C-alpha positions as a printed NumPy array, in Angstrom:
array([[118.447,  96.745, 113.796],
       [117.16 ,  97.245, 110.276],
       [114.878,  95.006, 108.377],
       [113.471,  95.154, 104.824],
       [110.194,  93.581, 103.888],
       [108.981,  93.071, 100.447],
       [105.358,  92.625,  99.33 ],
       [103.348,  92.494,  96.146],
       [104.578,  89.369,  94.486],
       [102.232,  86.829,  93.128],
       [100.942,  84.886,  90.275],
       [100.082,  86.849,  87.016],
       [ 99.575,  86.083,  83.434],
       [102.038,  87.152,  80.668],
       [101.29 ,  90.813,  79.767],
       [ 99.964,  91.699,  83.162],
       [101.342,  93.971,  85.89 ],
       [102.517,  93.824,  89.549],
       [103.754,  96.492,  91.83 ],
       [106.395,  95.376,  94.367],
       [106.883,  97.405,  97.678],
       [109.84 ,  97.219, 100.01 ],
       [109.587,  98.962, 103.417],
       [112.791,  99.531, 105.613],
       [112.278,  99.773, 109.294],
       [114.404, 100.05 , 112.356],
       [116.975, 102.521, 113.676],
       [117.41 , 104.314, 110.411],
       [119.363, 107.519, 110.031],
       [119.357, 107.667, 106.271],
       [118.99 , 105.467, 103.173],
       [121.281, 105.804, 100.265],
       [120.793, 103.619,  97.096],
       [117.885, 101.247,  97.   ],
       [117.416,  98.507,  94.457],
       [115.627,  95.436,  93.256],
       [117.412,  92.091,  92.446],
       [116.057,  88.861,  91.194],
       [117.101,  85.233,  91.022],
       [115.657,  82.441,  89.085],
       [116.586,  78.689,  89.776],
       [120.   ,  77.904,  88.563],
       [120.932,  81.466,  87.646],
       [122.876,  84.227,  89.247],
       [121.149,  86.922,  91.245],
       [120.916,  89.853,  88.95 ],
       [120.32 ,  93.545,  89.396],
       [116.984,  94.549,  88.063],
       [116.889,  98.245,  89.   ],
       [118.507, 100.69 ,  91.351],
       [117.6  , 104.326,  92.348],
       [119.94 , 106.563,  94.132],
       [119.165, 109.161,  96.799],
       [119.33 , 111.718,  94.04 ],
       [116.647, 109.756,  92.139],
       [119.02 , 108.714,  89.356],
       [117.945, 105.284,  88.03 ],
       [119.422, 102.277,  86.109],
       [117.744,  99.252,  84.726],
       [118.692,  95.8  ,  83.389],
       [118.295,  95.776,  79.656],
       [115.615,  93.32 ,  79.455],
       [113.256,  95.296,  81.726],
       [113.929,  98.761,  80.229],
       [110.58 , 100.434,  79.071],
       [108.594,  97.772,  81.101],
       [109.741,  98.301,  84.813],
       [109.901, 101.522,  86.866],
       [111.571, 102.055,  90.148],
       [110.674, 104.717,  92.468],
       [111.006, 105.58 ,  96.188],
       [109.139, 107.476,  99.013],
       [111.605, 108.744, 101.484],
       [108.991, 109.805, 104.   ],
       [107.839, 106.126, 104.081],
       [111.39 , 104.506, 103.796],
       [109.895, 102.537, 100.833],
       [111.087, 101.601,  97.39 ],
       [108.568, 100.389,  94.737],
       [109.106,  98.41 ,  91.447],
       [106.2  ,  98.819,  88.944],
       [106.365,  95.964,  86.55 ],
       [104.232,  96.089,  83.371],
       [104.039,  93.786,  80.313],
       [105.407,  90.944,  82.382],
       [106.885,  87.982,  80.516],
       [107.451,  84.447,  81.805],
       [111.195,  85.169,  81.836],
       [110.537,  87.583,  84.574],
       [109.627,  84.765,  86.846],
       [111.947,  85.005,  89.893],
       [112.372,  85.708,  93.511],
       [112.635,  89.484,  93.833],
       [114.86 ,  90.861,  96.493],
       [114.974,  94.395,  97.844],
       [118.353,  95.782,  98.753],
       [119.301,  99.128, 100.369],
       [122.36 , 100.921, 101.773],
       [121.287, 102.191, 104.979],
       [123.055, 104.182, 107.802],
       [121.75 , 103.38 , 111.15 ],
       [121.48 , 105.65 , 114.264],
       [124.265, 103.882, 115.988],
       [126.62 , 102.556, 113.362],
       [127.847, 103.063, 109.806],
       [126.266, 102.398, 106.484],
       [125.624,  98.752, 105.33 ],
       [123.819,  96.914, 102.694],
       [120.628,  95.168, 103.736],
       [118.478,  92.345, 102.065],
       [114.831,  91.561, 102.287],
       [113.805,  88.04 , 102.299],
       [112.234,  87.999,  98.79 ],
       [108.872,  87.949,  97.249],
       [108.105,  85.497,  94.57 ],
       [106.811,  86.668,  91.084],
       [105.536,  84.029,  88.706],
       [104.473,  85.018,  85.289],
       [102.456,  82.235,  83.397],
       [102.337,  81.985,  79.688]])
């Protein structure tokens, strides 16, 4: 069984930085796309950034130039470096990954979320 665990969230003032980490563990054969989503109260969950196995990246327009997604395949980990944080970045941030396990096919898995709160 696969699980994703996020860390690095917290309270930060506007203009500050945070680095989120997400570690995948379990019977992993390979990891394809990895991404970060976020959801604020009363809003739809939205894609923040995604990185493919070939290291191609895509970002939501509002975070371009401020956030950077990266991955370390040896550690089964994806990161989200968040700089110049704004109050509107406040949300629960979720890790998502498409993973093929040792004994089954490829499926999408979700972490339980880490809270990012940006104060003005």
